Amino acid sequence: MKIGIIGSGGREHAICISLKNSNKINKLFCFPGNAGTEEIAENINIDTNDFESIKNFIINNNIDLVVVGPEQPLVGGLVDYLEKFEIKVFGPNKNASQLEGSKIFTKKLCKKFHIPTANFGIFENKEEANEFLLSSNFPIVIKADNLAAGKGVYICNNETEGNIAIEEIFNGKFGDAKNLLIEEFLEGEEMSFFTIHDGKTFKYFETAQDHKRVLEGDKGKNTGGMGAYSPSRLINEELKNKIINKIIKPTLKGLDNIGTEYRGFLYTGLMIVNNEPYLIEYNVRMGDPECQTILPKLKTNLIDIILACCEKKLKDINIEWLDKKSLCVVLCSKGYPDDYKKNEEIPNLDNIKTSNNEYLYHAGTKKKNNKFYAVGGRVLNFVSISDDFSSAKEKIISKLEELNWSGGFYRKDIGYKVIK
Ligand code: AMP
Ligand code: GLY
C-alpha cells in the first residue's frame, strides 16, 4: 500500500514511524513533512491548505489512503474534498470538525445534550462582554471562537485583564472573531482522553497530560505543548465510563442529529473535579506531543486499526497496549513561543542514537547538504517508555544533554505531578 500523511510536526513523524512498522506498507508520502519523515517517507512540498494540488498528487501517484494529522485542513474540509474524488481518507469531515473549529458550536451542543462543561455566555460585541465582567466572579476564562493554535484562551484574574482579552480578540488577534466566549473557571486537574472512531463505533485510545506553558512550574505563555506523559494519573475505570457516557456518547448523538458521523481520532480535553469530568475542549485529531507519547505504547499495528476504521469494522479489532509509562520532552528553539531564529544548525543530531524504548521524533527540522537545521518553534521530541516515569525522564534528559544544542531549550520538569 501507498499512504499519504498530511502534516509536518512531531505527531506526523510518530504516525509515519508507527505505520512503517507494517509490512503492508511499501511507500509513505508526507505533505510536507520534516527532516525526520524524510528518512522514511518521501516529503512532498505542497502546502496542506492547497487541497487541489494534494488531490492531484494523490491521484497521479496512486496513493491508497490519506491520514490527516493537523486541525487546519480538517476544519477546512480536506476530508470532504478528497472523498469527492473517491480517495480513502482517515479523519473527520468538515461538519464534525466544528467540534474543534468552533468552541461555540461545541458549547451549544453541550447545552442541548446536558454534557458537563463550564457555564458560559456568548458575546457578539465588546460592550456586552465588558458589561458582563462587571457582575462576574474572578478568575474567569475568555476565549476566541475560532482556531487559534492553543493561544486564544485568556485566564483573567480581574476586570482589567478581562477588558484587554476582549479588546484583543475583537481586534482580530486570532483572525476574524465574530463572537467570544466567557466561561466559568474550573478548578481541578486536566486530563486528555483519546478515542478512535469509525463512524459507527469507537474505542479508547489512552490518556495523556501535556504541559502547555513555556516555563517550568507551568508558568509563562501558552505553547503548542512542551512535553507530555501517558497515562494520566487520574484515569480509572469509573472515570473512564463517566467520560464515555456523559460526554462522548452524547456528543456523537449530537453529531448524528445534524446528520454527520465521526471518523478519526478524537481528543477530549477535560477538567477533572473530584473524579467528575467536565469538557474543556475537543480536538478532532491526536494531540501533539500526546501522539508521540502514546503511540510507542501501542502494540497493535496502527495501519490495521486505521484500515478497520475506514471499513467501519473497528469493533472487530482488539487494540492492545504495553503496560508502560511514557514521557515526552519537547526541545524548542530559544525564544519560542515568541520570535526565534530560523535555520539554526543542530550540529550533533546525527550522533544521537536511540536504543530500545527510546524514540526521537522530529518536528520543525529540515535537512540540507547532510546537515540538520531548526526551522520551527518546536524542533525535536524525545520520548522514552519505561516501568516508571522517573527512569523514562532520566533517559530523555541524558539524551538531551548528549545533544547539547546551544540554539534550544526544554522544560526539565515535565511530568512533575507523577514523579516524586
Ligand atoms: P483550550 O484551548 O480551550 O483547551 O484552553 C487552553 C487551556 O486553558 C486549557 O488547557 C486549560 O488549562 C485552560 N482552561 C480553558 N478553559 C478553562 C476553564 N473553563 N477553567 C479552567 N481552565 C480552563
Ligand atoms: N498538545 C495540545 C494539542 O495538541 O492541542
PDB file of N, CA and C in Angstrom, residues 64-130:
ATOM      1  N   ASP A  64      -3.128   4.984  -1.774  1.00  0.00           N
ATOM      2  CA  ASP A  64      -4.323   4.213  -1.385  1.00  0.00           C
ATOM      3  C   ASP A  64      -5.095   4.822  -0.227  1.00  0.00           C
ATOM      4  N   LEU A  65      -4.380   5.536   0.633  1.00  0.00           N
ATOM      5  CA  LEU A  65      -5.036   6.039   1.846  1.00  0.00           C
ATOM      6  C   LEU A  65      -4.322   7.304   2.311  1.00  0.00           C
ATOM      7  N   VAL A  66      -5.111   8.273   2.782  1.00  0.00           N
ATOM      8  CA  VAL A  66      -4.538   9.523   3.304  1.00  0.00           C
ATOM      9  C   VAL A  66      -4.904   9.647   4.783  1.00  0.00           C
ATOM     10  N   VAL A  67      -3.904   9.976   5.614  1.00  0.00           N
ATOM     11  CA  VAL A  67      -4.127  10.191   7.050  1.00  0.00           C
ATOM     12  C   VAL A  67      -3.836  11.662   7.333  1.00  0.00           C
ATOM     13  N   VAL A  68      -4.839  12.360   7.894  1.00  0.00           N
ATOM     14  CA  VAL A  68      -4.673  13.802   8.119  1.00  0.00           C
ATOM     15  C   VAL A  68      -4.303  14.044   9.582  1.00  0.00           C
ATOM     16  N   GLY A  69      -3.160  14.681   9.819  1.00  0.00           N
ATOM     17  CA  GLY A  69      -2.685  14.943  11.186  1.00  0.00           C
ATOM     18  C   GLY A  69      -3.255  16.200  11.824  1.00  0.00           C
ATOM     19  N   PRO A  70      -3.053  17.374  11.241  1.00  0.00           N
ATOM     20  CA  PRO A  70      -3.384  18.633  11.920  1.00  0.00           C
ATOM     21  C   PRO A  70      -4.829  19.110  11.734  1.00  0.00           C
ATOM     22  N   GLU A  71      -5.201  20.071  12.568  1.00  0.00           N
ATOM     23  CA  GLU A  71      -6.592  20.538  12.583  1.00  0.00           C
ATOM     24  C   GLU A  71      -6.968  21.430  11.406  1.00  0.00           C
ATOM     25  N   GLN A  72      -6.032  22.280  10.928  1.00  0.00           N
ATOM     26  CA  GLN A  72      -6.458  23.258   9.912  1.00  0.00           C
ATOM     27  C   GLN A  72      -7.065  22.600   8.678  1.00  0.00           C
ATOM     28  N   PRO A  73      -6.386  21.617   8.057  1.00  0.00           N
ATOM     29  CA  PRO A  73      -7.014  21.011   6.880  1.00  0.00           C
ATOM     30  C   PRO A  73      -8.310  20.261   7.206  1.00  0.00           C
ATOM     31  N   LEU A  74      -8.430  19.728   8.425  1.00  0.00           N
ATOM     32  CA  LEU A  74      -9.671  19.028   8.802  1.00  0.00           C
ATOM     33  C   LEU A  74     -10.813  20.025   8.918  1.00  0.00           C
ATOM     34  N   VAL A  75     -10.558  21.106   9.652  1.00  0.00           N
ATOM     35  CA  VAL A  75     -11.592  22.131   9.832  1.00  0.00           C
ATOM     36  C   VAL A  75     -11.923  22.780   8.487  1.00  0.00           C
ATOM     37  N   GLY A  76     -10.917  22.848   7.610  1.00  0.00           N
ATOM     38  CA  GLY A  76     -11.127  23.435   6.285  1.00  0.00           C
ATOM     39  C   GLY A  76     -11.821  22.499   5.306  1.00  0.00           C
ATOM     40  N   GLY A  77     -12.033  21.237   5.681  1.00  0.00           N
ATOM     41  CA  GLY A  77     -12.813  20.331   4.828  1.00  0.00           C
ATOM     42  C   GLY A  77     -12.000  19.487   3.856  1.00  0.00           C
ATOM     43  N   LEU A  78     -10.743  19.202   4.171  1.00  0.00           N
ATOM     44  CA  LEU A  78      -9.929  18.383   3.267  1.00  0.00           C
ATOM     45  C   LEU A  78     -10.521  16.980   3.071  1.00  0.00           C
ATOM     46  N   VAL A  79     -11.069  16.421   4.147  1.00  0.00           N
ATOM     47  CA  VAL A  79     -11.624  15.064   4.056  1.00  0.00           C
ATOM     48  C   VAL A  79     -12.781  15.029   3.052  1.00  0.00           C
ATOM     49  N   ASP A  80     -13.708  15.982   3.195  1.00  0.00           N
ATOM     50  CA  ASP A  80     -14.864  16.047   2.277  1.00  0.00           C
ATOM     51  C   ASP A  80     -14.374  16.223   0.837  1.00  0.00           C
ATOM     52  N   TYR A  81     -13.373  17.103   0.687  1.00  0.00           N
ATOM     53  CA  TYR A  81     -12.877  17.406  -0.657  1.00  0.00           C
ATOM     54  C   TYR A  81     -12.274  16.149  -1.307  1.00  0.00           C
ATOM     55  N   LEU A  82     -11.414  15.440  -0.584  1.00  0.00           N
ATOM     56  CA  LEU A  82     -10.763  14.252  -1.169  1.00  0.00           C
ATOM     57  C   LEU A  82     -11.781  13.149  -1.445  1.00  0.00           C
ATOM     58  N   GLU A  83     -12.767  13.027  -0.550  1.00  0.00           N
ATOM     59  CA  GLU A  83     -13.773  11.972  -0.744  1.00  0.00           C
ATOM     60  C   GLU A  83     -14.604  12.199  -2.013  1.00  0.00           C
ATOM     61  N   LYS A  84     -14.741  13.453  -2.399  1.00  0.00           N
ATOM     62  CA  LYS A  84     -15.477  13.729  -3.648  1.00  0.00           C
ATOM     63  C   LYS A  84     -14.788  13.062  -4.839  1.00  0.00           C
ATOM     64  N   PHE A  85     -13.475  12.856  -4.707  1.00  0.00           N
ATOM     65  CA  PHE A  85     -12.709  12.216  -5.782  1.00  0.00           C
ATOM     66  C   PHE A  85     -12.459  10.733  -5.486  1.00  0.00           C
ATOM     67  N   GLU A  86     -13.261  10.212  -4.565  1.00  0.00           N
ATOM     68  CA  GLU A  86     -13.185   8.794  -4.179  1.00  0.00           C
ATOM     69  C   GLU A  86     -11.834   8.387  -3.626  1.00  0.00           C
ATOM     70  N   ILE A  87     -11.200   9.307  -2.920  1.00  0.00           N
ATOM     71  CA  ILE A  87      -9.930   8.997  -2.240  1.00  0.00           C
ATOM     72  C   ILE A  87     -10.258   8.572  -0.810  1.00  0.00           C
ATOM     73  N   LYS A  88      -9.602   7.497  -0.353  1.00  0.00           N
ATOM     74  CA  LYS A  88      -9.837   6.997   1.009  1.00  0.00           C
ATOM     75  C   LYS A  88      -9.064   7.873   2.001  1.00  0.00           C
ATOM     76  N   VAL A  89      -9.784   8.438   2.973  1.00  0.00           N
ATOM     77  CA  VAL A  89      -9.138   9.353   3.936  1.00  0.00           C
ATOM     78  C   VAL A  89      -9.508   8.973   5.358  1.00  0.00           C
ATOM     79  N   PHE A  90      -8.538   9.075   6.267  1.00  0.00           N
ATOM     80  CA  PHE A  90      -8.809   8.877   7.688  1.00  0.00           C
ATOM     81  C   PHE A  90      -8.748  10.228   8.398  1.00  0.00           C
ATOM     82  N   GLY A  91      -9.898  10.643   8.908  1.00  0.00           N
ATOM     83  CA  GLY A  91     -10.007  11.925   9.610  1.00  0.00           C
ATOM     84  C   GLY A  91     -11.455  12.360   9.561  1.00  0.00           C
ATOM     85  N   PRO A  92     -11.883  13.234  10.484  1.00  0.00           N
ATOM     86  CA  PRO A  92     -13.280  13.672  10.486  1.00  0.00           C
ATOM     87  C   PRO A  92     -13.599  14.657   9.360  1.00  0.00           C
ATOM     88  N   ASN A  93     -14.856  14.680   8.936  1.00  0.00           N
ATOM     89  CA  ASN A  93     -15.274  15.616   7.892  1.00  0.00           C
ATOM     90  C   ASN A  93     -15.442  17.032   8.456  1.00  0.00           C
ATOM     91  N   LYS A  94     -15.750  17.954   7.578  1.00  0.00           N
ATOM     92  CA  LYS A  94     -15.814  19.367   7.957  1.00  0.00           C
ATOM     93  C   LYS A  94     -16.890  19.641   9.014  1.00  0.00           C
ATOM     94  N   ASN A  95     -18.025  19.002   8.845  1.00  0.00           N
ATOM     95  CA  ASN A  95     -19.120  19.202   9.787  1.00  0.00           C
ATOM     96  C   ASN A  95     -18.725  18.757  11.195  1.00  0.00           C
ATOM     97  N   ALA A  96     -18.155  17.555  11.280  1.00  0.00           N
ATOM     98  CA  ALA A  96     -17.748  17.015  12.579  1.00  0.00           C
ATOM     99  C   ALA A  96     -16.579  17.809  13.159  1.00  0.00           C
ATOM    100  N   SER A  97     -15.746  18.371  12.285  1.00  0.00           N
ATOM    101  CA  SER A  97     -14.560  19.102  12.757  1.00  0.00           C
ATOM    102  C   SER A  97     -14.904  20.432  13.410  1.00  0.00           C
ATOM    103  N   GLN A  98     -16.191  20.824  13.335  1.00  0.00           N
ATOM    104  CA  GLN A  98     -16.610  22.017  14.077  1.00  0.00           C
ATOM    105  C   GLN A  98     -16.399  21.844  15.575  1.00  0.00           C
ATOM    106  N   LEU A  99     -16.326  20.584  16.016  1.00  0.00           N
ATOM    107  CA  LEU A  99     -16.076  20.328  17.437  1.00  0.00           C
ATOM    108  C   LEU A  99     -14.810  21.048  17.895  1.00  0.00           C
ATOM    109  N   GLU A 100     -13.822  21.145  16.988  1.00  0.00           N
ATOM    110  CA  GLU A 100     -12.615  21.910  17.314  1.00  0.00           C
ATOM    111  C   GLU A 100     -12.651  23.308  16.698  1.00  0.00           C
ATOM    112  N   GLY A 101     -13.220  23.405  15.506  1.00  0.00           N
ATOM    113  CA  GLY A 101     -13.168  24.664  14.756  1.00  0.00           C
ATOM    114  C   GLY A 101     -13.988  25.777  15.373  1.00  0.00           C
ATOM    115  N   SER A 102     -15.040  25.432  16.108  1.00  0.00           N
ATOM    116  CA  SER A 102     -15.868  26.454  16.744  1.00  0.00           C
ATOM    117  C   SER A 102     -16.190  26.051  18.180  1.00  0.00           C
ATOM    118  N   LYS A 103     -15.619  26.785  19.109  1.00  0.00           N
ATOM    119  CA  LYS A 103     -15.884  26.489  20.523  1.00  0.00           C
ATOM    120  C   LYS A 103     -17.364  26.705  20.832  1.00  0.00           C
ATOM    121  N   ILE A 104     -17.974  27.653  20.123  1.00  0.00           N
ATOM    122  CA  ILE A 104     -19.389  27.945  20.386  1.00  0.00           C
ATOM    123  C   ILE A 104     -20.279  26.804  19.895  1.00  0.00           C
ATOM    124  N   PHE A 105     -19.926  26.206  18.768  1.00  0.00           N
ATOM    125  CA  PHE A 105     -20.654  25.022  18.281  1.00  0.00           C
ATOM    126  C   PHE A 105     -20.669  23.953  19.375  1.00  0.00           C
ATOM    127  N   THR A 106     -19.480  23.709  19.957  1.00  0.00           N
ATOM    128  CA  THR A 106     -19.367  22.659  20.970  1.00  0.00           C
ATOM    129  C   THR A 106     -20.129  23.027  22.242  1.00  0.00           C
ATOM    130  N   LYS A 107     -20.039  24.292  22.653  1.00  0.00           N
ATOM    131  CA  LYS A 107     -20.747  24.717  23.865  1.00  0.00           C
ATOM    132  C   LYS A 107     -22.262  24.567  23.694  1.00  0.00           C
ATOM    133  N   LYS A 108     -22.757  24.909  22.509  1.00  0.00           N
ATOM    134  CA  LYS A 108     -24.207  24.783  22.272  1.00  0.00           C
ATOM    135  C   LYS A 108     -24.621  23.317  22.306  1.00  0.00           C
ATOM    136  N   LEU A 109     -23.757  22.464  21.737  1.00  0.00           N
ATOM    137  CA  LEU A 109     -24.036  21.027  21.758  1.00  0.00           C
ATOM    138  C   LEU A 109     -24.057  20.518  23.206  1.00  0.00           C
ATOM    139  N   CYS A 110     -23.118  21.012  24.019  1.00  0.00           N
ATOM    140  CA  CYS A 110     -23.075  20.609  25.438  1.00  0.00           C
ATOM    141  C   CYS A 110     -24.392  20.979  26.122  1.00  0.00           C
ATOM    142  N   LYS A 111     -24.864  22.162  25.836  1.00  0.00           N
ATOM    143  CA  LYS A 111     -26.081  22.641  26.492  1.00  0.00           C
ATOM    144  C   LYS A 111     -27.274  21.765  26.097  1.00  0.00           C
ATOM    145  N   LYS A 112     -27.383  21.511  24.789  1.00  0.00           N
ATOM    146  CA  LYS A 112     -28.525  20.751  24.294  1.00  0.00           C
ATOM    147  C   LYS A 112     -28.547  19.319  24.826  1.00  0.00           C
ATOM    148  N   PHE A 113     -27.355  18.723  24.989  1.00  0.00           N
ATOM    149  CA  PHE A 113     -27.307  17.312  25.393  1.00  0.00           C
ATOM    150  C   PHE A 113     -26.847  17.123  26.842  1.00  0.00           C
ATOM    151  N   HIS A 114     -26.889  18.194  27.618  1.00  0.00           N
ATOM    152  CA  HIS A 114     -26.576  18.134  29.050  1.00  0.00           C
ATOM    153  C   HIS A 114     -25.192  17.538  29.326  1.00  0.00           C
ATOM    154  N   ILE A 115     -24.220  17.932  28.514  1.00  0.00           N
ATOM    155  CA  ILE A 115     -22.847  17.461  28.713  1.00  0.00           C
ATOM    156  C   ILE A 115     -22.172  18.367  29.740  1.00  0.00           C
ATOM    157  N   PRO A 116     -21.564  17.793  30.783  1.00  0.00           N
ATOM    158  CA  PRO A 116     -20.950  18.650  31.810  1.00  0.00           C
ATOM    159  C   PRO A 116     -19.805  19.492  31.250  1.00  0.00           C
ATOM    160  N   THR A 117     -19.878  20.796  31.459  1.00  0.00           N
ATOM    161  CA  THR A 117     -18.859  21.736  30.978  1.00  0.00           C
ATOM    162  C   THR A 117     -18.993  23.004  31.816  1.00  0.00           C
ATOM    163  N   ALA A 118     -18.030  23.911  31.697  1.00  0.00           N
ATOM    164  CA  ALA A 118     -18.109  25.162  32.464  1.00  0.00           C
ATOM    165  C   ALA A 118     -19.302  25.993  31.973  1.00  0.00           C
ATOM    166  N   ASN A 119     -19.991  26.669  32.900  1.00  0.00           N
ATOM    167  CA  ASN A 119     -21.069  27.591  32.488  1.00  0.00           C
ATOM    168  C   ASN A 119     -20.489  28.680  31.607  1.00  0.00           C
ATOM    169  N   PHE A 120     -21.284  29.160  30.675  1.00  0.00           N
ATOM    170  CA  PHE A 120     -20.705  30.071  29.688  1.00  0.00           C
ATOM    171  C   PHE A 120     -21.723  31.078  29.156  1.00  0.00           C
ATOM    172  N   GLY A 121     -21.194  32.117  28.523  1.00  0.00           N
ATOM    173  CA  GLY A 121     -22.014  33.065  27.773  1.00  0.00           C
ATOM    174  C   GLY A 121     -21.329  33.385  26.457  1.00  0.00           C
ATOM    175  N   ILE A 122     -22.140  33.689  25.437  1.00  0.00           N
ATOM    176  CA  ILE A 122     -21.590  34.024  24.120  1.00  0.00           C
ATOM    177  C   ILE A 122     -21.830  35.517  23.879  1.00  0.00           C
ATOM    178  N   PHE A 123     -20.798  36.232  23.439  1.00  0.00           N
ATOM    179  CA  PHE A 123     -20.923  37.682  23.262  1.00  0.00           C
ATOM    180  C   PHE A 123     -20.510  38.093  21.856  1.00  0.00           C
ATOM    181  N   GLU A 124     -21.309  38.993  21.285  1.00  0.00           N
ATOM    182  CA  GLU A 124     -21.074  39.399  19.894  1.00  0.00           C
ATOM    183  C   GLU A 124     -20.359  40.734  19.785  1.00  0.00           C
ATOM    184  N   ASN A 125     -20.273  41.477  20.885  1.00  0.00           N
ATOM    185  CA  ASN A 125     -19.558  42.756  20.806  1.00  0.00           C
ATOM    186  C   ASN A 125     -18.881  43.092  22.127  1.00  0.00           C
ATOM    187  N   LYS A 126     -17.933  44.041  22.025  1.00  0.00           N
ATOM    188  CA  LYS A 126     -17.111  44.428  23.182  1.00  0.00           C
ATOM    189  C   LYS A 126     -17.960  44.948  24.338  1.00  0.00           C
ATOM    190  N   GLU A 127     -18.951  45.779  24.006  1.00  0.00           N
ATOM    191  CA  GLU A 127     -19.726  46.442  25.058  1.00  0.00           C
ATOM    192  C   GLU A 127     -20.422  45.429  25.959  1.00  0.00           C
ATOM    193  N   GLU A 128     -21.130  44.483  25.324  1.00  0.00           N
ATOM    194  CA  GLU A 128     -21.860  43.478  26.130  1.00  0.00           C
ATOM    195  C   GLU A 128     -20.899  42.623  26.941  1.00  0.00           C
ATOM    196  N   ALA A 129     -19.769  42.259  26.317  1.00  0.00           N
ATOM    197  CA  ALA A 129     -18.798  41.405  27.020  1.00  0.00           C
ATOM    198  C   ALA A 129     -18.217  42.158  28.206  1.00  0.00           C
ATOM    199  N   ASN A 130     -17.832  43.415  28.008  1.00  0.00           N
ATOM    200  CA  ASN A 130     -17.262  44.205  29.106  1.00  0.00           C
ATOM    201  C   ASN A 130     -18.283  44.418  30.218  1.00  0.00           C
TER     202      ASN A 130
END
